[in-house]
XYZ file of C-alpha atoms in Angstrom:
595
model
C -14.805 -18.612 -36.923
C -12.152 -17.297 -34.492
C -8.827 -16.845 -36.164
C -6.370 -16.951 -33.300
C -5.572 -19.476 -30.538
C -4.484 -17.909 -27.203
C -2.628 -19.820 -24.567
C -1.537 -18.848 -21.077
C 0.661 -21.077 -18.945
C 3.155 -21.038 -16.110
C 5.211 -23.707 -14.370
C 7.526 -23.418 -11.411
C 10.644 -25.485 -12.266
C 14.321 -25.263 -12.160
C 15.521 -23.459 -15.253
C 19.093 -23.154 -16.580
C 20.975 -21.672 -19.519
C 18.339 -18.951 -19.920
C 20.094 -16.615 -22.298
C 20.527 -19.175 -25.172
C 17.022 -20.407 -24.388
C 15.688 -16.931 -24.821
C 17.260 -16.527 -28.246
C 16.019 -19.880 -29.329
C 12.476 -19.324 -28.289
C 12.326 -15.883 -29.821
C 13.433 -17.107 -33.187
C 11.094 -20.080 -32.988
C 8.014 -17.930 -32.252
C 8.800 -15.351 -34.833
C 9.231 -17.989 -37.551
C 5.627 -19.047 -36.827
C 4.256 -15.564 -36.474
C 3.422 -15.951 -32.858
C 3.032 -12.906 -30.616
C 2.860 -12.285 -26.907
C 5.251 -12.568 -23.968
C 7.345 -15.397 -22.439
C 9.052 -14.766 -19.059
C 11.942 -16.963 -18.172
C 13.498 -17.136 -14.679
C 15.532 -19.568 -12.590
C 12.319 -20.482 -10.805
C 10.271 -21.277 -13.968
C 8.347 -19.994 -16.998
C 5.234 -17.809 -17.518
C 3.750 -17.056 -20.864
C 0.885 -15.441 -22.780
C 1.003 -16.160 -26.512
C -1.371 -16.034 -29.449
C -1.185 -17.137 -33.071
C -2.465 -19.694 -35.589
C -3.381 -22.989 -34.026
C -0.671 -25.084 -35.570
C 2.051 -22.596 -34.509
C 0.730 -22.581 -30.984
C 0.838 -26.392 -30.891
C 4.388 -26.404 -32.194
C 5.346 -24.100 -29.298
C 3.582 -26.210 -26.672
C 5.318 -29.388 -28.024
C 8.709 -27.621 -27.937
C 8.231 -26.368 -24.333
C 7.090 -29.700 -22.995
C 10.221 -31.371 -24.448
C 12.420 -29.131 -22.296
C 13.787 -30.389 -18.976
C 11.402 -29.750 -16.115
C 8.573 -28.519 -18.326
C 6.841 -31.806 -19.206
C 3.906 -30.940 -16.916
C 3.149 -27.666 -18.644
C -0.546 -27.411 -19.257
C -1.643 -24.200 -21.027
C -5.200 -22.785 -20.932
C -6.664 -22.253 -24.301
C -9.095 -19.635 -25.683
C -9.939 -18.243 -29.035
C -10.181 -14.618 -30.383
C -11.166 -13.061 -33.694
C -8.086 -10.812 -33.723
C -4.449 -11.058 -32.554
C -4.492 -9.626 -28.980
C -0.738 -8.882 -28.947
C 1.275 -6.553 -31.049
C 4.722 -8.212 -30.836
C 6.694 -11.214 -29.515
C 8.857 -10.803 -26.477
C 10.931 -13.251 -24.550
C 12.290 -11.786 -21.283
C 14.673 -12.939 -18.563
C 13.528 -12.140 -15.054
C 14.581 -12.841 -11.497
C 11.051 -14.161 -10.783
C 8.271 -15.192 -13.126
C 5.806 -13.335 -10.911
C 7.230 -10.243 -9.158
C 6.941 -10.599 -5.410
C 10.208 -9.713 -3.760
C 9.831 -11.902 -0.608
C 12.657 -14.263 0.109
C 12.002 -17.930 1.258
C 8.872 -18.594 -0.781
C 9.466 -21.801 -2.772
C 6.418 -22.877 -4.844
C 8.493 -25.775 -6.414
C 9.381 -27.559 -3.136
C 6.972 -26.059 -0.594
C 3.664 -25.242 -2.352
C 0.375 -24.718 -0.561
C -2.488 -27.207 -1.048
C -4.226 -26.863 -4.395
C -8.025 -26.820 -4.512
C -9.580 -28.102 -7.740
C -12.295 -25.904 -9.267
C -14.773 -28.771 -8.861
C -14.074 -29.012 -5.118
C -14.427 -25.197 -4.683
C -17.795 -25.274 -6.446
C -18.840 -28.139 -4.195
C -17.900 -26.204 -1.124
C -19.745 -23.079 -2.314
C -22.839 -25.072 -3.340
C -22.925 -26.586 0.106
C -22.396 -23.175 1.794
C -19.130 -24.292 3.453
C -17.770 -21.416 5.582
C -14.705 -20.475 3.602
C -12.965 -17.120 2.954
C -12.400 -16.272 -0.725
C -9.374 -13.960 -1.061
C -8.924 -12.188 -4.405
C -5.151 -11.666 -4.819
C -5.503 -9.601 -8.033
C -5.041 -5.899 -8.529
C -7.991 -3.488 -7.793
C -8.648 -2.677 -11.498
C -8.978 -6.460 -12.297
C -11.387 -7.009 -9.422
C -13.511 -4.200 -10.718
C -14.538 -6.242 -13.821
C -15.756 -9.266 -11.777
C -14.973 -11.622 -8.896
C -16.425 -14.520 -6.855
C -19.515 -13.534 -4.786
C -18.522 -12.418 -1.327
C -14.749 -12.522 -2.077
C -12.479 -10.177 -0.159
C -10.279 -8.049 -2.420
C -6.637 -7.775 -1.400
C -6.869 -4.036 -2.069
C -3.556 -3.621 -3.996
C -2.445 -1.941 -7.145
C 0.552 -4.233 -7.614
C 1.256 -7.812 -6.448
C 4.462 -6.661 -4.661
C 2.028 -4.983 -2.209
C 0.382 -8.253 -1.261
C 2.511 -8.868 1.903
C 1.359 -5.490 3.323
C -2.238 -6.416 2.366
C -2.016 -9.667 4.351
C -0.890 -7.769 7.471
C -4.147 -5.756 7.292
C -6.360 -8.793 7.158
C -8.470 -9.429 10.326
C -6.935 -11.683 12.915
C -9.920 -13.979 12.900
C -9.033 -14.978 9.325
C -5.887 -16.742 10.577
C -7.986 -19.678 11.889
C -10.487 -19.841 8.993
C -10.103 -21.849 5.771
C -8.910 -19.430 3.067
C -8.996 -19.976 -0.696
C -6.767 -17.640 -2.633
C -7.472 -17.104 -6.316
C -6.252 -15.029 -9.269
C -6.563 -15.046 -13.039
C -4.613 -18.206 -13.836
C -3.227 -19.351 -10.509
C 0.350 -18.095 -10.673
C 0.062 -15.302 -8.146
C -1.478 -17.721 -5.639
C 1.531 -20.056 -5.994
C 3.376 -17.371 -3.905
C 0.455 -15.721 -2.115
C -0.704 -18.868 -0.390
C 2.697 -19.998 0.948
C 3.304 -16.449 2.158
C 0.104 -16.499 4.157
C 1.065 -19.786 5.670
C 4.432 -18.332 6.616
C 2.642 -15.357 8.250
C 0.479 -17.611 10.534
C -2.591 -18.510 8.490
C -3.408 -22.024 9.389
C -5.513 -23.360 6.497
C -4.711 -21.833 3.113
C -5.551 -23.219 -0.348
C -4.903 -21.974 -3.813
C -7.452 -22.327 -6.545
C -5.820 -24.603 -9.122
C -5.668 -22.885 -12.496
C -7.319 -19.746 -11.117
C -10.498 -18.163 -12.401
C -9.911 -19.223 -16.054
C -9.604 -22.898 -15.055
C -12.789 -22.583 -12.869
C -14.646 -21.215 -15.921
C -13.287 -23.961 -18.089
C -14.104 -26.768 -15.715
C -17.302 -25.745 -13.974
C -18.610 -22.575 -15.596
C -19.631 -19.325 -13.893
C -21.603 -20.446 -10.815
C -20.813 -18.282 -7.755
C -18.921 -15.799 -9.902
C -20.226 -12.268 -10.810
C -19.085 -10.387 -13.933
C -16.085 -11.149 -16.209
C -12.442 -12.084 -15.698
C -9.978 -9.351 -16.616
C -7.136 -10.539 -18.895
C -3.913 -8.746 -19.758
C -4.301 -8.390 -23.473
C -6.497 -6.459 -25.965
C -9.526 -8.648 -25.149
C -9.723 -7.055 -21.683
C -12.453 -9.367 -20.405
C -13.632 -12.998 -20.773
C -17.006 -14.513 -19.749
C -17.403 -17.890 -18.017
C -17.508 -19.519 -21.483
C -14.015 -18.015 -22.079
C -15.421 -15.745 -24.829
C -14.235 -12.263 -25.422
C -16.892 -10.010 -23.804
C -16.375 -6.750 -25.698
C -15.275 -4.913 -22.523
C -12.861 -2.053 -22.929
C -10.755 0.251 -20.768
C -11.546 3.968 -20.439
C -8.641 6.045 -21.650
C -9.454 8.830 -19.130
C -10.178 7.000 -15.856
C -8.738 3.466 -16.736
C -12.017 1.833 -15.583
C -12.755 -1.500 -17.216
C -15.926 -1.132 -19.349
C -18.583 -3.642 -20.338
C -20.078 -3.856 -23.760
C -23.086 -1.883 -22.544
C -20.905 0.801 -21.143
C -19.003 1.193 -24.400
C -22.364 1.586 -26.178
C -23.442 4.323 -23.717
C -23.545 7.824 -25.302
C -21.362 9.053 -22.467
C -18.535 6.891 -23.734
C -16.298 8.964 -25.908
C -13.175 7.121 -27.107
C -10.011 8.661 -25.553
C -12.105 11.130 -23.483
C -14.741 9.782 -21.066
C -16.962 6.889 -20.087
C -20.102 6.612 -17.887
C -17.902 6.422 -14.720
C -16.083 9.706 -15.325
C -18.609 11.670 -17.477
C -19.910 13.717 -14.538
C -18.153 16.919 -13.832
C -15.096 16.718 -11.556
C -16.849 18.983 -9.067
C -19.877 16.659 -8.765
C -17.861 13.500 -8.359
C -15.478 15.055 -5.954
C -18.160 16.469 -3.648
C -19.917 13.125 -3.537
C -16.739 11.219 -2.813
C -15.649 13.642 -0.114
C -19.025 13.296 1.676
C -18.685 9.457 1.430
C -15.189 9.514 2.822
C -16.057 11.895 5.657
C -18.929 9.553 6.738
C -16.610 6.523 6.650
C -13.919 8.401 8.538
C -16.439 9.587 11.248
C -17.512 5.954 11.641
C -13.974 4.775 12.228
C -13.079 7.276 14.949
C -16.277 6.867 17.011
C -15.474 5.179 19.355
C -11.740 5.535 19.071
C -10.294 2.224 17.956
C -7.675 2.215 20.683
C -9.996 3.201 23.496
C -11.209 -0.337 24.307
C -8.807 -3.015 25.564
C -7.440 -5.134 22.780
C -4.633 -7.599 22.163
C -2.130 -5.575 20.374
C -0.151 -7.593 17.836
C 3.030 -5.850 16.736
C 4.762 -7.564 13.801
C 8.503 -8.181 13.913
C 10.009 -8.800 10.477
C 13.288 -10.766 10.508
C 15.931 -9.059 8.275
C 18.713 -10.743 6.277
C 21.236 -9.746 8.856
C 19.550 -12.076 11.437
C 19.334 -15.112 9.108
C 20.017 -18.311 11.084
C 20.238 -16.636 14.519
C 18.379 -17.887 17.577
C 15.160 -15.898 18.211
C 16.397 -14.372 21.511
C 19.713 -13.321 19.903
C 17.848 -11.795 16.974
C 15.405 -9.796 19.222
C 18.289 -8.578 21.339
C 20.201 -7.571 18.233
C 17.226 -5.778 16.667
C 15.957 -3.985 19.836
C 18.947 -3.467 22.083
C 17.121 -0.782 24.123
C 14.581 -3.366 25.378
C 17.177 -5.568 26.998
C 17.942 -9.319 26.592
C 16.373 -10.297 29.926
C 13.101 -8.524 29.003
C 12.903 -10.363 25.724
C 13.539 -13.544 27.426
C 10.772 -12.906 29.903
C 8.304 -12.089 27.070
C 9.251 -15.307 25.246
C 8.731 -17.426 28.359
C 5.284 -15.772 28.950
C 4.224 -16.735 25.462
C 4.029 -13.127 24.282
C 6.137 -13.761 21.150
C 4.392 -15.839 18.388
C 6.240 -17.525 15.571
C 5.080 -17.353 11.954
C 2.602 -20.159 12.537
C 0.924 -18.234 15.327
C 2.295 -20.381 18.052
C 4.390 -19.361 21.125
C 7.967 -19.133 20.022
C 11.029 -20.571 21.764
C 14.093 -18.578 22.649
C 16.432 -20.979 20.712
C 14.181 -21.237 17.667
C 16.119 -20.481 14.459
C 14.830 -17.524 12.523
C 14.878 -16.982 8.768
C 15.017 -13.772 6.756
C 11.560 -12.609 5.694
C 9.690 -14.392 8.440
C 7.280 -12.379 10.620
C 7.023 -12.888 14.308
C 4.418 -11.232 16.486
C 4.793 -9.492 19.829
C 1.613 -9.781 21.888
C 0.606 -6.929 24.069
C -2.613 -8.095 25.870
C -5.285 -5.626 27.160
C -3.709 -2.594 25.432
C -5.602 0.653 25.963
C -4.318 3.749 24.247
C -4.658 7.376 25.354
C -7.497 9.358 23.865
C -6.742 11.685 20.929
C -8.510 14.349 18.980
C -10.467 12.739 16.129
C -12.405 15.502 14.425
C -10.516 14.983 11.148
C -11.986 16.836 8.168
C -11.722 15.594 4.611
C -10.914 18.552 2.409
C -10.395 16.965 -0.951
C -9.907 13.679 -2.809
C -9.183 12.840 -6.426
C -7.707 9.802 -8.191
C -4.208 10.666 -6.943
C -4.366 12.474 -3.575
C -6.310 12.783 -0.402
C -6.204 16.064 1.579
C -7.296 16.155 5.225
C -7.247 18.654 8.086
C -5.606 17.073 11.094
C -6.662 17.943 14.639
C -4.385 17.822 17.705
C -3.273 15.937 19.719
C -3.145 13.069 17.097
C 0.004 11.229 16.195
C 0.474 10.672 12.517
C 1.707 7.050 12.784
C 2.169 4.212 15.301
C 4.670 5.131 17.921
C 5.154 4.726 21.633
C 1.738 4.412 23.369
C -0.125 4.875 20.080
C -0.967 2.131 17.591
C -4.638 2.393 16.522
C -5.301 5.971 17.666
C -3.203 7.468 14.864
C -4.091 9.312 11.671
C -2.563 6.556 9.470
C -4.642 3.838 11.138
C -7.873 5.904 10.810
C -7.246 6.633 7.095
C -6.416 3.003 6.327
C -9.657 1.922 7.971
C -11.826 4.561 6.254
C -10.195 3.999 2.838
C -9.911 0.214 3.045
C -8.733 -1.634 0.942
C -6.763 1.419 -0.228
C -3.749 2.537 1.837
C -3.408 6.319 1.743
C 0.184 7.275 2.360
C 0.890 10.645 4.009
C 3.541 12.478 1.895
C 4.878 14.448 4.850
C 4.539 14.621 8.562
C 3.151 16.924 11.232
C 3.842 16.775 14.959
C 1.197 15.081 16.958
C 0.418 18.393 18.646
C 0.313 20.405 15.335
C -2.923 20.838 13.463
C -3.561 21.498 9.812
C -3.212 20.174 6.279
C -1.891 16.735 5.459
C -1.467 15.492 1.920
C -1.679 11.771 1.207
C -0.904 9.746 -1.898
C -3.526 7.123 -2.827
C -1.083 4.662 -4.327
C 2.494 3.700 -3.896
C 3.270 5.052 -7.399
C 1.764 8.382 -6.599
C 3.760 8.433 -3.373
C 6.999 8.152 -5.358
C 6.081 11.303 -7.296
C 4.659 13.296 -4.428
C 6.979 12.655 -1.500
C 10.220 13.757 -3.321
C 8.670 17.213 -3.813
C 8.764 17.713 -0.089
C 12.399 16.493 0.292
C 13.432 18.752 -2.694
C 11.790 21.784 -1.205
C 9.375 22.185 -4.063
C 6.363 22.365 -1.815
C 5.276 25.792 -0.458
C 4.235 25.507 3.182
C 2.748 28.293 5.253
C 1.975 27.903 8.966
C 0.136 30.100 11.503
C 1.860 30.425 14.866
C 0.970 32.198 18.071
C 4.031 32.978 20.122
C 4.983 34.458 23.466
C 6.596 37.808 22.868
C 6.669 40.565 20.300
C 9.438 40.602 17.648
C 10.891 43.993 16.788
C 10.910 43.413 13.045
C 7.818 42.629 10.934
C 9.720 40.266 8.666
C 12.920 38.297 9.330
C 14.577 34.974 8.723
C 15.823 32.317 11.189
C 18.622 30.015 10.049
C 20.097 28.166 13.010
C 21.400 24.750 12.084
C 19.415 21.902 13.631
C 20.772 18.583 14.764
C 20.168 15.495 12.491
C 19.767 13.097 15.464
C 16.831 13.079 17.915
C 17.465 13.692 21.585
C 15.214 13.326 24.522
C 11.491 12.940 23.707
C 12.553 12.832 20.041
C 13.321 16.564 20.020
C 16.174 18.192 18.144
C 18.728 20.702 19.251
C 20.527 23.757 17.762
C 23.900 22.430 16.413
C 25.819 25.100 14.538
C 28.824 22.837 13.951
C 27.434 19.636 12.556
C 23.715 20.320 12.275
C 21.666 20.563 9.125
C 21.027 23.777 7.243
C 17.520 25.076 8.226
C 15.803 28.264 7.053
C 12.411 29.661 8.265
C 10.871 32.938 7.032
C 8.792 34.854 9.586
C 6.149 37.478 8.988
C 4.342 39.142 11.915
C 0.652 39.392 11.216
C -0.395 41.106 14.523
C 0.696 41.868 17.955
C -1.646 41.559 21.035
C -1.880 43.400 24.328
C -1.489 40.154 26.228
C 2.149 39.874 25.076
C 1.503 37.304 22.306
C 2.003 37.722 18.535
C 0.466 35.972 15.539
C 2.968 34.939 12.907
C 2.794 33.675 9.345
C 5.709 31.141 9.079
C 7.219 29.690 5.853
C 9.754 26.924 6.381
C 12.119 26.717 3.365
C 13.608 23.428 4.631
C 11.914 20.532 6.316
C 13.713 19.628 9.452
C 12.008 17.890 12.310
C 10.574 20.478 14.825
C 12.103 23.241 12.698
C 9.540 25.985 13.325
C 9.233 25.202 17.018
C 12.947 25.046 17.675
C 13.813 28.059 15.593
C 11.217 30.284 17.384
C 12.253 28.842 20.748
C 15.872 29.569 20.040
C 15.004 33.169 19.057
C 13.223 33.625 22.403
C 9.639 33.338 21.035
C 8.323 29.895 22.013
C 4.946 28.824 20.613
C 2.065 29.172 23.016
C 1.151 25.752 24.462
C 4.374 23.963 23.236
C 4.993 21.200 25.768
C 8.686 20.612 24.903
C 10.139 24.061 23.961
C 9.252 26.162 26.950
C 9.731 29.838 27.762
C 13.137 31.109 28.918
C 14.966 28.246 27.209
C 13.410 25.552 29.479
C 12.616 22.075 28.190
C 9.448 20.138 28.990
C 8.892 16.447 29.745
C 5.756 15.831 27.656
C 5.956 14.716 24.047
C 2.308 14.209 23.041
C -0.177 16.258 24.907
C -3.365 14.768 26.349
C -6.763 15.187 24.691
C -8.356 18.306 26.257
C -5.115 20.149 27.047
C -4.725 23.701 25.858
C -3.658 23.649 22.255
C -0.159 24.091 20.949
C -0.718 27.176 18.645
C 0.931 25.908 15.520
C -1.230 25.292 12.392
C -0.291 24.053 8.920
C -2.398 26.591 6.998
C -1.499 26.481 3.366
C 0.206 23.909 0.969
C 1.083 24.360 -2.691
C 2.563 21.536 -4.766
C 2.712 19.988 -8.247
C -0.194 17.631 -8.836
C 1.148 14.088 -9.521
C -1.092 13.678 -12.564
C -1.595 17.036 -14.221
C 1.836 18.402 -13.020
C 0.019 21.751 -12.488
C 0.521 23.757 -9.268
C -2.373 23.262 -6.875
C -3.035 24.992 -3.546
C -5.020 24.143 -0.448
C -5.994 26.184 2.591
C -7.415 24.994 5.848
C -9.847 26.748 8.151
C -8.483 28.966 10.827
C -7.850 27.157 14.123
C -10.064 27.884 17.158
C -7.215 29.687 18.997
C -7.095 32.222 16.180
C -10.748 33.208 15.981
């Protein structure tokens, strides 16, 4: 017979005197040899605890006797072994980390949907969207049939995931679900705040659904955050495990597979790195090619630009807030847009100029019949592993949404091709510059990778074709560059207050047509550094639309598709891999203007 009773429970309620309560609960649990975690916050309690049945019942009785916790209803399950190694009682700002102000599950909850009602809807084939708010590694072990994964690696990323959901979902009935329901207590109200009109939260989550109605309409197991790893619809431990190497949740059959070697490999990662990488690159390239043909921004669409209200605008009238946030647009223009119904409130309705705004709310600026300029879209996937994505960027192609470009950007293409992942470029190239771009596959990887660029630890080598022929074969340019952008976003030489900037130059060849081919190594990472340093030295890059010959300045920021190329190419990159910490190098193919 199982030897341990496991409970999980949460309740949003006003909690006070948390420090003495923490000490009391920790002592109480240790006296009964209970193990697990209890989180206490001003907004409520969240716990996962296991132990002998009588000790667990003592804890439940004690908690229900506390002010505000009389409605605490734990979920029970049994296990042969103690799934936790120690007892922790922690004080937190939130019982479920979210970081969005204005979400109040106690006083403003979303409608709860009982498991029996959800099963009834699914049995009837009711058109409803099932949104899995859990992390990707949890979803991998099992989920409801046809559910849409949020595509996140941490619940704090959920607001960003909601922004990526299709607009048509805003009018559809949406049922959010998670393991035990706690995440949906905040996810569903957030979606309502962001304009989704009919949002429910599955009461008690997947585990309550299993307990009340079984496993109909669910495929696989439910991931749990303890040593049991997975539970089946009967709430029994499944024997699933987690691969030490690739962190993939494993079923009992996969653990029994001869390719599973404890602390080394599993059936998912047993193949050689080269085989898996080649297959994945091919798959990604096909997905990317599908995204860019036709270009997403080439057909008229209603562009919806989000406007997030910051704390500094709390309580202001909408018109005042917009004028304060975007002074360059002009108050009269904002007033005109509001009168024309082109500013929507968080409920998706036309907003009023005097409507009071709250911090954390998201308004939407409508730009009907938007058509974006064409861009070069022949992006080539060079490499992908569990941490980074490496692509070869063509030109002209902006990296991110700006000016006339929203969908026709590299970031938009990558997000569509890698959905539900969100590859994050670790550095930037000008829209008119071609070459290597390194992206982090998760927010955590980005925090490791991006600082390498800011600290100058990444070796970058460019190829540049210039007008003119330098006398020396190797030299260094170190003019200081302004920190602030000027016209067209360009920078200037500013020897008094500019930023230190250093660029190493090596002449590879000189041509009879008066041009030269350079190998360029920037030792600092200032905006437009290579272009402005060479221009200042009297050797502008061939095709540069801004830094023209003889010190002149152009009027074009991003060139049109089909224009002669700007001859600057990010050729080589060397950096410390975020996982192995070893130095890795990539090299792109030579650009067409070079061959």
